[in-house]
CSV table of C-alpha atoms (C1' of nucleotides) in Angstrom, one decimal:
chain,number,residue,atom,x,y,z
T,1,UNK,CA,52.8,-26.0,-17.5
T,2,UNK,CA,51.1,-28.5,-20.2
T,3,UNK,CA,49.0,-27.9,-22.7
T,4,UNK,CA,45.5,-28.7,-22.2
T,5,UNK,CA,43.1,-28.4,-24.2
T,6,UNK,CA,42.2,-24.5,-23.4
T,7,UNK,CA,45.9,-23.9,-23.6
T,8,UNK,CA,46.0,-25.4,-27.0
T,9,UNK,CA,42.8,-23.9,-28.4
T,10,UNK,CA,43.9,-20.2,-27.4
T,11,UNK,CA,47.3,-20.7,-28.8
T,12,UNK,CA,45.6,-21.7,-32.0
T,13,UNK,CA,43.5,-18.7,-31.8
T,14,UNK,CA,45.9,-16.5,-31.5
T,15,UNK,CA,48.1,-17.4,-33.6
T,16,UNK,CA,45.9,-17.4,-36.5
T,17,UNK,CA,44.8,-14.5,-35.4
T,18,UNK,CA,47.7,-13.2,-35.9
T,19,UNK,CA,49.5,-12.7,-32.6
T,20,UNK,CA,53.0,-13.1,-32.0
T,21,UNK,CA,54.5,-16.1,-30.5
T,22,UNK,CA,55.3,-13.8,-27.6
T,23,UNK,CA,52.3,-12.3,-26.9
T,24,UNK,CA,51.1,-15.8,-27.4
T,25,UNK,CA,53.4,-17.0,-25.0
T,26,UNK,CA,52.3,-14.0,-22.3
T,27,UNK,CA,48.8,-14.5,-22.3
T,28,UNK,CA,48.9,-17.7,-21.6
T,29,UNK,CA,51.6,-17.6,-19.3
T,30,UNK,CA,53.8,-20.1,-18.3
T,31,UNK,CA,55.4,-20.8,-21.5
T,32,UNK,CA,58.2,-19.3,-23.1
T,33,UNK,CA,57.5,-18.1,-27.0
T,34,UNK,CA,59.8,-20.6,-28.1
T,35,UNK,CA,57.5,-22.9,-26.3
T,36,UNK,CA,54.6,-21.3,-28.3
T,37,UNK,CA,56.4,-21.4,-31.4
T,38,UNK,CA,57.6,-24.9,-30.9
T,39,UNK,CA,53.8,-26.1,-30.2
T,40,UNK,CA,52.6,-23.9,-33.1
T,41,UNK,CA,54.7,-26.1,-35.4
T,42,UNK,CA,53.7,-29.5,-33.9
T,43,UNK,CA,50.2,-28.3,-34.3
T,44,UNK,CA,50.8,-27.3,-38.1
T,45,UNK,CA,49.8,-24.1,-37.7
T,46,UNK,CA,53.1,-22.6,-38.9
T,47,UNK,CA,52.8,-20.5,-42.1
T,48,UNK,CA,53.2,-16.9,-41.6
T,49,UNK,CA,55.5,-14.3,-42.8
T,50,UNK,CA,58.6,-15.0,-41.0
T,51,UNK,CA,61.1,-12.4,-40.9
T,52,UNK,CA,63.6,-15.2,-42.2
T,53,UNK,CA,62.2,-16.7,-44.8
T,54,UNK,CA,62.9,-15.9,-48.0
T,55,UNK,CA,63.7,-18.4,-50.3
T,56,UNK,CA,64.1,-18.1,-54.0
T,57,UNK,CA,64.4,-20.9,-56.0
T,58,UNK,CA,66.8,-19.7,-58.7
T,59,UNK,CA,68.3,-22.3,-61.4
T,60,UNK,CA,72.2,-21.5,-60.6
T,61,UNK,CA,72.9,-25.0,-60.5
T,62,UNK,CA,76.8,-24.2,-59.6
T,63,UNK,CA,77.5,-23.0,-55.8
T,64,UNK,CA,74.9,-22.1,-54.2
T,65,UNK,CA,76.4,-23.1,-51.2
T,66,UNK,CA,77.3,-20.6,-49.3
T,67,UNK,CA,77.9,-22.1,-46.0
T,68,UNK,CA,77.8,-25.9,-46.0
T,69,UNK,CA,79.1,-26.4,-43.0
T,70,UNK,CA,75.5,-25.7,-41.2
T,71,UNK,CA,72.3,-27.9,-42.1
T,72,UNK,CA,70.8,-28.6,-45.1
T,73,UNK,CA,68.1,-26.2,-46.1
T,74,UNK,CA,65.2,-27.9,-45.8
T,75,UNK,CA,63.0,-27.8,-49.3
T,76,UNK,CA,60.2,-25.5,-48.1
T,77,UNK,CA,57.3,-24.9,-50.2
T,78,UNK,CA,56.9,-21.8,-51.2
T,79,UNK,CA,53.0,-22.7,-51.7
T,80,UNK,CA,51.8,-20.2,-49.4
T,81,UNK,CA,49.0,-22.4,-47.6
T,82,UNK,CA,47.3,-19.5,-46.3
T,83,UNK,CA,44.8,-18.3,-48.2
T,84,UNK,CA,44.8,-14.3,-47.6
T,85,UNK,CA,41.7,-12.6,-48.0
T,86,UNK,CA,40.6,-11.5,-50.4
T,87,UNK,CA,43.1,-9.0,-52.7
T,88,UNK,CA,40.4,-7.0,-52.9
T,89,UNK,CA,38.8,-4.6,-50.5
T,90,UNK,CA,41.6,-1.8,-49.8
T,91,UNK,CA,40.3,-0.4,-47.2
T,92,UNK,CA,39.4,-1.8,-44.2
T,93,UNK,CA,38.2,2.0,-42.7
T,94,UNK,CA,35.4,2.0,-40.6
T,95,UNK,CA,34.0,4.7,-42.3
T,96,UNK,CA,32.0,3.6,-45.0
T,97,UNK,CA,32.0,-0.1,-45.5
T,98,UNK,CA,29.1,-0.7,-48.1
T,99,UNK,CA,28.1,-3.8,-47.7
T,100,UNK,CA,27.4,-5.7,-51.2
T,101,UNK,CA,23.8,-5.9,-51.6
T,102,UNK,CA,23.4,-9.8,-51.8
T,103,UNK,CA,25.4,-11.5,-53.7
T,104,UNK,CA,27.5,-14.2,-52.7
T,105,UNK,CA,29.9,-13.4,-54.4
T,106,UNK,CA,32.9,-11.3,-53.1
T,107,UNK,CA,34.6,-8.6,-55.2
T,108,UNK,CA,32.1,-7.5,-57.6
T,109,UNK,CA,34.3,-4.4,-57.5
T,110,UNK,CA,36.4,-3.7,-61.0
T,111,UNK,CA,37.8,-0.9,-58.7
T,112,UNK,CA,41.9,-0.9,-58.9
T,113,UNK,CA,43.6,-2.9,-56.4
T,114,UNK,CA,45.8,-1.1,-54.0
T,115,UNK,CA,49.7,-1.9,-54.2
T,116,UNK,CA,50.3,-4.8,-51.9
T,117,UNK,CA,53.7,-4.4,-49.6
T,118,UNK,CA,53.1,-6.8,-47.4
T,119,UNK,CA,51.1,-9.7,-45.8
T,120,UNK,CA,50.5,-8.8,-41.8
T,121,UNK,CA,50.7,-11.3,-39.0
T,122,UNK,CA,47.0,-12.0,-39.6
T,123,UNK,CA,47.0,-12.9,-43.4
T,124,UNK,CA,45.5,-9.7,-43.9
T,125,UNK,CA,47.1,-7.0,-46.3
T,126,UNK,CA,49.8,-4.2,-45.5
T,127,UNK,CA,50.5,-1.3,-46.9
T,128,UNK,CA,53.3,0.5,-46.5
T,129,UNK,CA,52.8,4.5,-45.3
T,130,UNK,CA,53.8,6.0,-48.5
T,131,UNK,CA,51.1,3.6,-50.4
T,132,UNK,CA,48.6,4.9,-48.4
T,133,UNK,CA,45.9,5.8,-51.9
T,134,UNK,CA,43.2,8.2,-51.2
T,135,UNK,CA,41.2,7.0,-54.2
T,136,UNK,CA,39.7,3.7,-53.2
T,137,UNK,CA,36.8,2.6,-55.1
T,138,UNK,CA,34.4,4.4,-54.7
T,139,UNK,CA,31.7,2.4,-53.1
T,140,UNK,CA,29.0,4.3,-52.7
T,141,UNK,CA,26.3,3.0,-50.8
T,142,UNK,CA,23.8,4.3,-49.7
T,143,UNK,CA,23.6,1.7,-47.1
T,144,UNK,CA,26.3,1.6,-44.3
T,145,UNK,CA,26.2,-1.3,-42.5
T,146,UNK,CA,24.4,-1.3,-39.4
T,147,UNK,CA,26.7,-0.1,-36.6
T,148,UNK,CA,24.6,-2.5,-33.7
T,149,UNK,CA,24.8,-6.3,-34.9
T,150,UNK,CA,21.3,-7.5,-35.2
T,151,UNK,CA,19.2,-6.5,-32.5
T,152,UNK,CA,19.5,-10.3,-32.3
T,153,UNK,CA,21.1,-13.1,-32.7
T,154,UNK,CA,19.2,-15.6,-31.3
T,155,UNK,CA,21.5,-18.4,-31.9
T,156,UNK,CA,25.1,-17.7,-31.2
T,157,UNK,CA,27.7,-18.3,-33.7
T,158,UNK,CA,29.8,-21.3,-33.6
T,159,UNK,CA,32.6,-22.2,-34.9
T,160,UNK,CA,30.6,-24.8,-37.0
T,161,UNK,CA,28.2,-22.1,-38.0
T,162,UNK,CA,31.5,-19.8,-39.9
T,163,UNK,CA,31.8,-19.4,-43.2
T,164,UNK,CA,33.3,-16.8,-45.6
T,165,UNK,CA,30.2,-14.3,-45.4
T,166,UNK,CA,30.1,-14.1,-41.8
T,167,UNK,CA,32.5,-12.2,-39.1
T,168,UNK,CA,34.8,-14.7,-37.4
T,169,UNK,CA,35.8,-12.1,-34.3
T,170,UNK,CA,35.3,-14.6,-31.0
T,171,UNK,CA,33.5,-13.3,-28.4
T,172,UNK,CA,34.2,-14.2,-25.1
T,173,UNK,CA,37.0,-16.3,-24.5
T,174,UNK,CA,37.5,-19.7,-25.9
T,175,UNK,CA,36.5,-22.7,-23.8
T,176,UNK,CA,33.6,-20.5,-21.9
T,177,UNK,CA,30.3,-21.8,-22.4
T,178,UNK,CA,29.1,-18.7,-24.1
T,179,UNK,CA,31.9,-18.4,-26.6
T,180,UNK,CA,31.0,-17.5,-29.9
T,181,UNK,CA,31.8,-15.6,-32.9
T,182,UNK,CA,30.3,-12.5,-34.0
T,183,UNK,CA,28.5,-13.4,-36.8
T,184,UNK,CA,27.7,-10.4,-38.8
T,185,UNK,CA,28.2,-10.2,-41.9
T,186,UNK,CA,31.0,-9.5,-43.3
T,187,UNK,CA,33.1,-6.7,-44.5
T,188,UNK,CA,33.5,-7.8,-48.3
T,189,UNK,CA,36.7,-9.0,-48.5
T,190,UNK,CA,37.9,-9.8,-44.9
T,191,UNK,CA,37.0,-12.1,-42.6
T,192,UNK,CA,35.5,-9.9,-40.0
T,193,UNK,CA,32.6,-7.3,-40.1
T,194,UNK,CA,33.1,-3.7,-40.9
T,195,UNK,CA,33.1,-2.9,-36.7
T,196,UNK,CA,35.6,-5.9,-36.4
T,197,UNK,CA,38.0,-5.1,-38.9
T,198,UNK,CA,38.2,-2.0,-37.8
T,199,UNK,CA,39.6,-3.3,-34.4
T,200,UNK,CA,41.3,-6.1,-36.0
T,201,UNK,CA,43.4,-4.1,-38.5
T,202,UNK,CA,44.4,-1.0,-36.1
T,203,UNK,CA,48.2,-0.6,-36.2
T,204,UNK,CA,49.9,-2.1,-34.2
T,205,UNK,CA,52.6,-0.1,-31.7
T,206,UNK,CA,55.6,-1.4,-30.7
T,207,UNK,CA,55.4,-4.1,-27.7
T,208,UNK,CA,57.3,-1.3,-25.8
T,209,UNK,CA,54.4,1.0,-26.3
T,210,UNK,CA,51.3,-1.6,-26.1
T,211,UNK,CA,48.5,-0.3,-23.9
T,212,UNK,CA,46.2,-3.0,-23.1
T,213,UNK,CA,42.5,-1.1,-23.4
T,214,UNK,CA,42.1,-1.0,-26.8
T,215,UNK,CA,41.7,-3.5,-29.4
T,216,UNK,CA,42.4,-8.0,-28.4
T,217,UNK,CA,40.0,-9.9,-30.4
T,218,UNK,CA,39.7,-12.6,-28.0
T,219,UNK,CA,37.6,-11.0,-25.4
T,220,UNK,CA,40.5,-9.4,-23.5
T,221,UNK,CA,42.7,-11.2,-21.7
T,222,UNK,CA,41.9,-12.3,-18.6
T,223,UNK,CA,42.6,-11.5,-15.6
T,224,UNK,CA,44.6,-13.8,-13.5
G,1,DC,C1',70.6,-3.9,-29.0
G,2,DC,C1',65.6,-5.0,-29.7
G,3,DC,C1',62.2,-7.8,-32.2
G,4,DT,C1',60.5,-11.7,-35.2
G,5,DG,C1',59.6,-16.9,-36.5
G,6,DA,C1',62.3,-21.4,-37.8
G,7,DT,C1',64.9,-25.2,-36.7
G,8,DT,C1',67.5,-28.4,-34.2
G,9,DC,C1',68.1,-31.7,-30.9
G,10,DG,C1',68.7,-33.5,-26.0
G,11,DC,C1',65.5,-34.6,-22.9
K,1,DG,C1',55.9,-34.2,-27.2
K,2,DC,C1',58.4,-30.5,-25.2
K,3,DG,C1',61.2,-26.3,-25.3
K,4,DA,C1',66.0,-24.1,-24.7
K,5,DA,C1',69.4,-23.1,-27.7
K,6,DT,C1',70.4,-21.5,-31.7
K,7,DC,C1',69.9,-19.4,-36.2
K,8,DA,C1',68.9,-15.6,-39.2
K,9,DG,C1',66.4,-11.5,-41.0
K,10,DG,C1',64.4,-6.9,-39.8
DNA sequence: CCCTGATTCGC
DNA sequence: GCGAATCAGG
C-alpha cells in the first residue's frame, strides 16, 4: 500500500483526532501501526502523550547515565506544541452546555477549574474517576443550545472556513466531495459543539471491548 | 501478557 | 520515504 493523498489526509485526521496509531492503521488498512506511526512522524504530526515520555530535566550534572550503552537521548522539547483546549470548561456533559451569549471571548467563567490528571489522546482534558466534581460552575442559562444545527447551513463548512468558535467534527469522510465540518458553534472551551463533544469525549473501552455503532467522528468507517 | 507511541536503521 | 524491529512505560 502507498500513501496517497486520501491515505495521508485520513491518517492526519485521525490522528489529531485522537485515534490510536492502531486504529489508525485498521481503518485504513494495509498498514501496520508502526507504519502509521512511522508516517505520523514524517508528517510532523507527532506530539501526544506517549506512554514513554517523560523527561525531566533535572540539574544533576554527575551520572545521569544510567545505561550508556544504548543511544543518546535525544533533547526533546518539552514545549508541548499542542495547544490543548481551553483549561476551562469542565464538563463536556451534554446536558446543559450554555452557550456564552456573544462574546468572543472564551472563558468568561471565574468558575474553579477542575483538577487536571491527564491530557487524552485528543488534546482534550482527563479526569481521573475519583476527580469526577459534582460542582461545576454553575452556568446557568437559560438558553441551551439548540439540539438541531441550524435548520441550515447553506454553505458547508470547510476546512478553510474553521476557526476557534466553530465545531471542527467532519462530516462525511475526507476526500468526498461533500465533506465538511459541522460548523456550529462551539461548546465554550472545546473544539467541537455541545452534540459533538458529547460523542467526541465518550469514554473510551478497551479495543477488546469496542463496538463499532457508537461514536467515530469521521463519518464511520467505511465499508470495504 | 496486553496495550501505547518513539526511535532506529536497513532497505 | 518506508516500516519492521526494537525500545520503554502503563
Amino acid at each position: 500500500m502507498s500513501w496517497t493523498d486520501e491515505r495521508i489526509e485520513k491518517l492526519t485526521k485521525m490522528w489529531e483526532g485522537g485515534a490510536t496509531a492502531s486504529q489508525i492503521a485498521d481503518e485504513l488498512g494495509g498498514v501496520s501501526r508502526n507504519a502509521v506511526i512511522g508516517k505520523a512522524h514524517r508528517l510532523g504530526l507527532k506530539a501526544r502523550p506517549s506512554p514513554v515520555k517523560p523527561n525531566d530535566k533535572d540539574s544533576a550534572p554527575a551520572a545521569p547515565a544510567a545505561k550508556p550503552a544504548k543511544a543518546e537521548a535525544a533533547p526533546r522539547a518539552a514545549a508541548p506544541p499542542r495547544p490543548a483546549p481551553a483549561p476551562a470548561a469542565p464538563r463536556p456533559a451534554a446536558t446543559a452546555a450554555p452557550a456564552a451569549p456573544t462574546t468572543s471571548t472564551a472563558a468568561p467563567s471565574g468558575a474553579p477549574q477542575p483538577r487536571i490528571v491527564s491530557v487524552g489522546p485528543g488534546g482534550f482534558l482527563r479526569q481521573g474517576p475519583g476527580d469526577q466534581q459534582a460542582p461545576i460552575p454553575p452556568a446557568p442559562p437559560r438558553r441551551l443550545v439548540p439540539a438541531k444545527p441550524s435548520p441550515d447551513i447553506a454553505e458547508k463548512t470547510s476546512l478553510l472556513d474553521l476557526n476557534d468558535r466553530i465545531c471542527r467534527w467532519p462530516m462525511g469522510h475526507p476526500g468526498e466531495p461533500d465533506f465538511h465540518f459541522c460548523g456550529e458553534a462551539v461548546n465554550p472551551g472545546f473544539p467541537y459543539c455541545v452534540e459533538h463533544c458529547g460523542r467526541a469525549y465518550q469514554a473510551q473501552l478497551p479495543r477488546g471491548h469496542r463496538r463499532p455503532p457508537p461514536p467515530l467522528p469521521f463519518g464511520g468507517p467505511r465499508v470495504r
